[in-house]
XYZ file of C-alpha atoms in Angstrom:
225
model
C -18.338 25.341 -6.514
C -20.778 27.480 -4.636
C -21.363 27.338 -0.676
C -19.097 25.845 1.520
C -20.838 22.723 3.083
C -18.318 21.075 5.434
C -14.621 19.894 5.916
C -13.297 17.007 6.277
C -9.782 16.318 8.003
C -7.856 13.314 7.531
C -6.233 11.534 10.693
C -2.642 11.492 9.875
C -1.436 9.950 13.269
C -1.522 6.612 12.258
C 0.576 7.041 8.935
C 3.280 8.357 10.569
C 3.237 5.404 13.405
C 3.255 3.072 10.238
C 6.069 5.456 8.872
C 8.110 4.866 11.832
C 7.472 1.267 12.314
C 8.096 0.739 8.623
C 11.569 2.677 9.203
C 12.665 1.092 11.744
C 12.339 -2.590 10.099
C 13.833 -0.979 6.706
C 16.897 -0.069 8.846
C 17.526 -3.427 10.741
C 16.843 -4.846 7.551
C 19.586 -2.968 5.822
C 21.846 -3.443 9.163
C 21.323 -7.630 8.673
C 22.192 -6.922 4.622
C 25.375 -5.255 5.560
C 26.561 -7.790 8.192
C 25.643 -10.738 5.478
C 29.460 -8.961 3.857
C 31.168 -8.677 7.249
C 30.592 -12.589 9.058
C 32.265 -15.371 8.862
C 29.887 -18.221 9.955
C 30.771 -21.015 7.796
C 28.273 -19.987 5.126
C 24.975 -19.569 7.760
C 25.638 -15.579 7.258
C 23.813 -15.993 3.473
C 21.225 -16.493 4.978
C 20.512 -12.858 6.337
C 19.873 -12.257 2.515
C 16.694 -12.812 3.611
C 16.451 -9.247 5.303
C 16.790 -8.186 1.426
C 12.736 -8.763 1.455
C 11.002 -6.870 3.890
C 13.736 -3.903 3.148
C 12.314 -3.887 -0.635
C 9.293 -3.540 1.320
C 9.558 -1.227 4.259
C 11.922 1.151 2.208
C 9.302 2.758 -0.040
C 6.377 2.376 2.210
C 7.917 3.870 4.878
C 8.978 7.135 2.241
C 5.256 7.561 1.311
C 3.662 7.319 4.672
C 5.983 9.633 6.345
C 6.212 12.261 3.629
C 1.880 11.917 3.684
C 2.040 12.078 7.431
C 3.639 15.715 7.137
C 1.137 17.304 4.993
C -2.051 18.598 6.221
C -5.039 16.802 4.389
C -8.547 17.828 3.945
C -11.672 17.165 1.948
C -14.391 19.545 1.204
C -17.694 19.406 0.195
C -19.321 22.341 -1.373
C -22.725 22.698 -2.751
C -21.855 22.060 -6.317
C -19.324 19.876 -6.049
C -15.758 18.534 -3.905
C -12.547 19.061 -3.023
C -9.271 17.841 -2.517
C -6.727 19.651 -0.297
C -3.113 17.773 0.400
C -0.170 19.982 1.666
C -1.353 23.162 0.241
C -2.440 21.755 -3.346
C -6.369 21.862 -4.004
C -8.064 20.078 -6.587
C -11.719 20.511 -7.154
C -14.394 18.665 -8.893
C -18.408 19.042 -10.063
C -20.599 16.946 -8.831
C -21.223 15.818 -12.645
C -17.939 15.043 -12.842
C -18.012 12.064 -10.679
C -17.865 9.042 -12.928
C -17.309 5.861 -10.609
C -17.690 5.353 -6.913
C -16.070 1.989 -5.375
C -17.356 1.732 -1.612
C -16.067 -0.981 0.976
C -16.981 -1.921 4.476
C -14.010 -3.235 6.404
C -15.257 -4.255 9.137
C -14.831 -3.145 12.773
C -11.710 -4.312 13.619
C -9.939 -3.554 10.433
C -5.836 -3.798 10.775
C -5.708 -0.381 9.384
C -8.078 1.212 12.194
C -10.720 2.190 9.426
C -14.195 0.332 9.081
C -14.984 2.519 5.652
C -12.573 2.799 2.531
C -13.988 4.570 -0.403
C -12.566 5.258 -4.033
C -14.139 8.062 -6.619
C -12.945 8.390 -10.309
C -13.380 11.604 -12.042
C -13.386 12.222 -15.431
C -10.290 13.336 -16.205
C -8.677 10.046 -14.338
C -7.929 11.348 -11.099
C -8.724 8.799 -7.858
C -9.877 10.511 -4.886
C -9.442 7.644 -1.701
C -10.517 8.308 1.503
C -10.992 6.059 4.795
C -12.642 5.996 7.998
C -9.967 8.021 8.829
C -11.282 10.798 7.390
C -13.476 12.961 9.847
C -17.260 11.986 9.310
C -16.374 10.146 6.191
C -19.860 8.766 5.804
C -21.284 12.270 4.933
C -18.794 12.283 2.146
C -20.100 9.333 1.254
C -23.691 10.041 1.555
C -23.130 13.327 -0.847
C -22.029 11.200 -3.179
C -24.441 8.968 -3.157
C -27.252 12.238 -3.180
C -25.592 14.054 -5.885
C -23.794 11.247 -8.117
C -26.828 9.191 -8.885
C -25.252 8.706 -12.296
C -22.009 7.214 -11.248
C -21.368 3.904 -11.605
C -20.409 1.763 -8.536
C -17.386 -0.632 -9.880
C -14.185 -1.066 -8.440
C -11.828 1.655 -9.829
C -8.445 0.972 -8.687
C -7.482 -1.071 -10.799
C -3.827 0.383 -10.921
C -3.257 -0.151 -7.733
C -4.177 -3.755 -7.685
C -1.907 -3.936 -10.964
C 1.020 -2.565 -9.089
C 0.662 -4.673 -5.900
C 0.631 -7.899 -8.336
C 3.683 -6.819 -10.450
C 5.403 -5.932 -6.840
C 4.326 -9.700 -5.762
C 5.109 -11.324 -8.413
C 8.483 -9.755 -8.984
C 9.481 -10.925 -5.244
C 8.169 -14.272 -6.437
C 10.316 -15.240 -9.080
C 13.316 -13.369 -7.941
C 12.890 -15.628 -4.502
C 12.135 -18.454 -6.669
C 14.831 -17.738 -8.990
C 17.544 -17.775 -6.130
C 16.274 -20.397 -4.386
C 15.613 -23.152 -7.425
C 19.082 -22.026 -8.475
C 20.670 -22.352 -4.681
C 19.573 -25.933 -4.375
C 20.843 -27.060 -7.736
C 24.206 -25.864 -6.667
C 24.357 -27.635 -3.654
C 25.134 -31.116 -5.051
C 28.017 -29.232 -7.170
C 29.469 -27.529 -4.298
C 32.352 -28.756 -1.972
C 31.005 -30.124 1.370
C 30.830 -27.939 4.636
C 30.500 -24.240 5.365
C 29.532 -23.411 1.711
C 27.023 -25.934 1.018
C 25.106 -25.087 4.239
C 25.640 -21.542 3.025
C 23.311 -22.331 -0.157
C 20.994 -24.100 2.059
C 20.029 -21.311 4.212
C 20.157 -19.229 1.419
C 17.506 -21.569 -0.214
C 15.100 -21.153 2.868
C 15.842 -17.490 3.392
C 14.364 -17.060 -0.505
C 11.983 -20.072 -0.931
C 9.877 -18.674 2.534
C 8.779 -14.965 1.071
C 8.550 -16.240 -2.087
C 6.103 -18.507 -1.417
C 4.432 -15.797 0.969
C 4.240 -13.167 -2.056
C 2.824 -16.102 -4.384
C -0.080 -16.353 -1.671
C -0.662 -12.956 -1.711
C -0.343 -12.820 -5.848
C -2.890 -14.994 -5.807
C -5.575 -13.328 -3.339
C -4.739 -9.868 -5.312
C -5.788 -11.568 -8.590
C -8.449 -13.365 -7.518
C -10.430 -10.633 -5.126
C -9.417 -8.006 -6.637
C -8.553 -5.914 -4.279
C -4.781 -5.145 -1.927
């Protein structure tokens, strides 16, 4: 890899505020679920199956962010090539082994603090992502740019965008699911406490469903979470 050029530390304050935030709506969320059993409210309490979304949500995200936030994460450039250091695992790559480079400017006021988010593919399949979070993340970017002349400049995470779309759409048709089948039950159901019951339970589905449809549709089309 030759001389050791610089290191690059990665801010991990702001995953584990996310990883706390994140946790704290998973846990209301499952609070609401578990009440849903426990009230009486003349059918109104199915309608805190709605907390079933953003705990679907929250859950995972806020496992990943707070297990990242834990491990120490750095990125080194050396004269021949880079490398990868997360929680005492290094991986390390030649320059020449840098096949695609996806670059994006988020702007200033980005919601995730960043104005920089960059993507490299190597050639054995491994994504390296870094952010403006990353301590003088342009340089990385600039040594790529010096040294990987040959790379091509594409979008590359493609398996991410696949995975956000098949987590959309899978909220989308469950919500839509429940909710088409909620309101064709009503007119079949006794009047009072359970008919409302469907009711709510029809909003409480229809509203993230169409949400996630809005955002299946902005993945697909831009490309990009």
């Amino acid at each position: 890899m030759g001389t050791l050029q610089s290191t690059h530390p990665v801010d991990t304050s702001r995953r584990r505020v996310l990883g706390r935030v994140t946790l704290v709506i998973a846990l209301v969320s499952a609070a609401l679920l578990a009440l849903m059993f426990v009230l009486d409210l003349g059918g109104a309490q199915y309608g805190l199956i709605f907390a079933a979304f953003p705990f679907l949500l929250a859950a995972p995200a806020s496992v990943v962010l707070l297990r990242k936030a834990g491990k120490p994460e750095v990125i080194e450039l050396y004269e021949d090539g880079i490398a990868h250091v997360f929680g005492g695992v290094r991986r390390s790559w030649a320059w020449d082994e840098v096949k695609a480079i996806d670059v994006a400017e988020r702007g200033e006021y980005s919601y995730t603090g960043s104005d920089l988010d960059c993507t490299v593919r190597f050639a054995d399949g491994n994504l390296l992502h870094f952010s403006g979070l990353t301590e003088n993340s342009r340089a990385i970017v600039a040594a790529l740019g010096t040294h990987c002349k040959d790379a091509t400049r594409e979008p590359v995470r493609k398996k991410h965008k696949g995975r956000a779309a098949a987590i959309l759409g899978t909220i989308t048709l469950v919500g839509g699911g429940v909710a088409t089948w909620a309101v064709l039950a009503v007119p079949e159901t006794a009047e009072g406490g359970d008919q409302f019951g469907l009711a709510m339970l029809a909003v409480a589905c229809a509203v993230p469903a169409v949400i996630s449809l809005i955002l299946l549709i902005s993945v697909l089309v831009t490309g990009r979470r």
